[in-house]
Tab-separated table of C-alpha atoms in Angstrom:
chain	number	residue	atom	x	y	z
A	650	UNK	CA	100.225	189.262	102.616
A	651	UNK	CA	96.644	189.570	101.844
A	652	UNK	CA	95.276	191.945	104.126
A	653	UNK	CA	94.631	194.462	101.882
A	654	UNK	CA	92.393	192.596	99.035
A	655	UNK	CA	90.647	190.785	102.096
A	656	UNK	CA	89.342	194.579	103.747
A	657	UNK	CA	88.685	195.574	99.576
A	658	UNK	CA	87.202	192.030	99.480
A	659	UNK	CA	84.886	192.633	103.245
A	660	UNK	CA	83.591	196.830	102.468
A	661	UNK	CA	82.827	195.898	98.526
A	662	UNK	CA	81.193	192.577	100.799
A	663	UNK	CA	79.270	195.179	103.235
A	664	UNK	CA	78.671	197.565	100.111
A	665	UNK	CA	76.741	194.443	97.691
A	666	UNK	CA	74.948	193.275	100.838
A	667	UNK	CA	74.077	197.013	102.120
A	668	UNK	CA	72.064	197.027	98.379
A	669	UNK	CA	71.298	193.426	98.414
A	670	UNK	CA	71.223	191.288	101.550
A	671	UNK	CA	70.151	188.531	99.423
A	672	UNK	CA	72.866	188.360	96.958
A	673	UNK	CA	74.191	185.618	95.773
A	674	UNK	CA	77.783	184.405	95.550
A	675	UNK	CA	77.414	185.100	91.838
A	676	UNK	CA	75.684	188.352	92.013
A	677	UNK	CA	78.825	189.224	94.812
A	678	UNK	CA	81.509	187.051	92.891
A	679	UNK	CA	80.321	190.307	89.764
A	680	UNK	CA	80.009	193.415	92.116
A	681	UNK	CA	84.091	191.944	92.829
A	682	UNK	CA	85.287	191.325	89.438
A	683	UNK	CA	86.503	188.392	89.905
A	684	UNK	CA	85.460	184.825	89.183
A	685	UNK	CA	83.378	182.507	90.765
A	686	UNK	CA	85.492	179.861	92.538
A	687	UNK	CA	88.302	183.044	93.432
A	688	UNK	CA	85.122	184.523	95.365
A	689	UNK	CA	84.209	180.871	97.018
A	690	UNK	CA	87.239	180.589	98.036
A	691	UNK	CA	87.785	184.668	99.808
A	692	UNK	CA	84.222	184.042	101.444
A	693	UNK	CA	85.150	180.592	103.627
A	694	UNK	CA	89.177	182.782	104.030
A	695	UNK	CA	86.445	186.009	105.701
A	696	UNK	CA	84.687	183.223	107.221
A	697	UNK	CA	87.401	181.697	108.719
A	698	UNK	CA	88.598	184.864	110.329
A	699	UNK	CA	85.278	185.242	111.916
A	700	UNK	CA	84.294	188.824	109.705
A	701	UNK	CA	81.429	187.070	107.980
A	702	UNK	CA	78.819	184.573	108.980
A	703	UNK	CA	77.011	182.103	106.193
A	704	UNK	CA	73.978	181.113	106.635
A	705	UNK	CA	72.659	178.471	104.586
A	706	UNK	CA	69.427	178.457	103.592
A	707	UNK	CA	68.715	175.035	101.579
A	708	UNK	CA	70.812	173.067	99.086
A	709	UNK	CA	71.047	175.916	96.618
A	710	UNK	CA	70.824	179.563	98.978
A	711	UNK	CA	73.336	180.474	101.337
A	712	UNK	CA	73.714	183.876	102.717
A	713	UNK	CA	75.966	186.093	103.592
A	714	UNK	CA	76.045	188.864	106.801
A	715	UNK	CA	79.333	191.015	108.466
A	716	UNK	CA	79.898	190.080	112.456
A	717	UNK	CA	80.648	193.006	114.731
A	718	UNK	CA	84.205	192.108	114.021
A	719	UNK	CA	83.885	192.399	110.630
A	720	UNK	CA	82.589	195.538	110.320
A	721	UNK	CA	85.072	196.004	112.955
A	722	UNK	CA	87.616	195.892	110.558
A	723	UNK	CA	86.483	198.058	108.046
A	724	UNK	CA	86.386	201.053	111.073
A	725	UNK	CA	89.270	199.962	111.535
A	726	UNK	CA	91.082	200.608	107.362
A	727	UNK	CA	88.995	203.818	107.639
A	728	UNK	CA	90.094	205.321	110.498
A	729	UNK	CA	93.595	204.513	108.879
A	730	UNK	CA	93.293	205.776	105.616
A	731	UNK	CA	92.193	208.845	107.178
A	732	UNK	CA	94.971	209.345	109.301
A	733	UNK	CA	96.942	208.927	106.370
A	734	UNK	CA	95.278	211.241	104.745
A	735	UNK	CA	94.983	214.255	107.131
A	736	UNK	CA	98.827	213.243	108.079
A	737	UNK	CA	99.792	213.820	103.969
A	738	UNK	CA	97.582	217.239	103.780
A	739	UNK	CA	99.264	218.655	107.261
A	740	UNK	CA	102.787	217.931	105.520
A	741	UNK	CA	101.620	219.222	102.360
A	742	UNK	CA	99.997	222.591	104.387
A	743	UNK	CA	103.173	223.148	105.406
A	744	UNK	CA	105.140	222.773	102.136
A	745	UNK	CA	102.989	225.555	100.656
A	746	UNK	CA	102.473	227.525	103.313
A	747	UNK	CA	106.156	227.916	103.721
A	748	UNK	CA	106.284	228.644	99.851
A	749	UNK	CA	103.526	230.854	99.862
A	750	UNK	CA	105.574	232.886	102.400
A	751	UNK	CA	108.798	232.959	100.024
A	752	UNK	CA	106.451	233.941	97.293
A	753	UNK	CA	105.247	236.942	99.737
A	754	UNK	CA	108.914	237.774	100.552
A	755	UNK	CA	110.108	238.247	96.616
A	756	UNK	CA	107.151	240.623	96.157
A	757	UNK	CA	104.092	238.516	94.301
A	758	UNK	CA	100.682	239.651	96.110
A	759	UNK	CA	98.690	237.441	94.025
A	760	UNK	CA	98.847	233.428	92.991
A	761	UNK	CA	95.901	232.253	90.499
A	762	UNK	CA	95.346	228.785	89.908
A	763	UNK	CA	94.026	228.017	86.438
A	764	UNK	CA	92.998	224.376	86.030
A	765	UNK	CA	92.058	221.825	88.582
A	766	UNK	CA	93.795	220.249	91.665
A	767	UNK	CA	92.919	218.333	94.531
A	768	UNK	CA	94.664	220.132	96.326
A	769	UNK	CA	93.354	223.963	96.293
A	770	UNK	CA	91.549	224.174	99.496
A	771	UNK	CA	95.488	223.893	100.957
A	772	UNK	CA	96.903	227.297	98.241
A	773	UNK	CA	93.968	228.675	99.715
A	774	UNK	CA	94.245	228.698	103.037
A	775	UNK	CA	97.897	229.294	103.097
A	776	UNK	CA	97.166	232.649	100.667
A	777	UNK	CA	95.257	233.415	103.373
A	778	UNK	CA	97.405	233.296	106.144
A	779	UNK	CA	99.646	235.146	104.394
A	780	UNK	CA	97.453	238.236	102.978
A	781	UNK	CA	98.256	237.605	100.141
A	782	UNK	CA	95.294	237.224	96.866
A	783	UNK	CA	94.162	233.777	95.458
A	784	UNK	CA	92.417	233.392	92.154
A	785	UNK	CA	90.973	229.602	91.116
A	786	UNK	CA	90.955	229.621	87.367
A	787	UNK	CA	89.294	226.813	85.159
A	788	UNK	CA	90.752	228.136	82.473
A	789	UNK	CA	94.489	227.641	81.198
A	790	UNK	CA	96.531	230.414	80.363
A	791	UNK	CA	94.220	232.982	81.331
A	792	UNK	CA	95.163	235.985	82.941
A	793	UNK	CA	92.601	237.750	84.702
A	794	UNK	CA	92.550	240.271	87.285
A	795	UNK	CA	95.481	241.938	87.795
A	796	UNK	CA	96.476	245.381	88.200
A	797	UNK	CA	99.508	247.756	87.595
A	798	UNK	CA	100.469	247.032	90.731
A	799	UNK	CA	100.349	243.265	91.017
A	800	UNK	CA	103.127	240.892	90.951
A	801	UNK	CA	101.343	237.394	90.452
A	802	UNK	CA	102.465	234.081	90.858
A	803	UNK	CA	100.293	231.466	88.148
A	804	UNK	CA	100.474	227.837	88.474
A	805	UNK	CA	99.206	225.300	86.328
A	806	UNK	CA	96.222	222.684	88.551
A	807	UNK	CA	97.393	219.589	87.025
A	808	UNK	CA	101.290	220.520	87.926
A	809	UNK	CA	100.224	220.937	92.033
A	810	UNK	CA	97.926	217.687	91.685
A	811	UNK	CA	100.756	215.873	90.142
A	812	UNK	CA	103.940	216.862	92.143
A	813	UNK	CA	106.346	215.547	94.028
A	814	UNK	CA	104.861	217.070	97.078
A	815	UNK	CA	107.935	217.202	98.499
A	816	UNK	CA	108.943	219.708	95.818
A	817	UNK	CA	105.427	221.342	95.067
A	818	UNK	CA	107.060	224.853	94.421
A	819	UNK	CA	110.322	224.178	92.656
A	820	UNK	CA	107.647	226.004	90.122
A	821	UNK	CA	109.247	229.137	91.350
A	822	UNK	CA	111.069	230.002	88.066
A	823	UNK	CA	110.576	226.620	86.508
A	824	UNK	CA	107.047	226.366	85.759
A	825	UNK	CA	105.284	229.025	86.899
A	826	UNK	CA	104.742	232.069	85.560
A	827	UNK	CA	105.000	235.580	87.036
A	828	UNK	CA	103.314	238.720	85.390
A	829	UNK	CA	104.379	242.370	87.021
């Protein structure tokens, strides 16, 4: 139930200890943004799982270190995150590629993306594969780079970024703007 928080806490603890190997429980709590009591409980839980070692230096001082198993858990979490990210990129790329082909089949010669988008590289790649021009424009509603023979599809970066990716190109005829 708490696995995600365990990994998040463990990863943040690793970052804290990388910056300050002698971090106190109070410093760890501050970095985690949780209470000292909650930090104590989570440290004990992670120690029970074998993910960290707690070495008592004296009555008031305890040192913390991640175990190989703790590092392995962070690596597994990172690998899972990367696997999911690459899977989504592949899915989104396929959807974008399909819709770029639809635009090309409808006579469009260029796609202009205005503003910022986290997936602009997928759109650019799909345009290259489909032999369409792609332009990234940081000025909203600025129609640049057009010539008389172009049929250009304009797309706002926020639309692509916030879109439900299964319908990322519902913009055709809805949110996209055609300029011929």
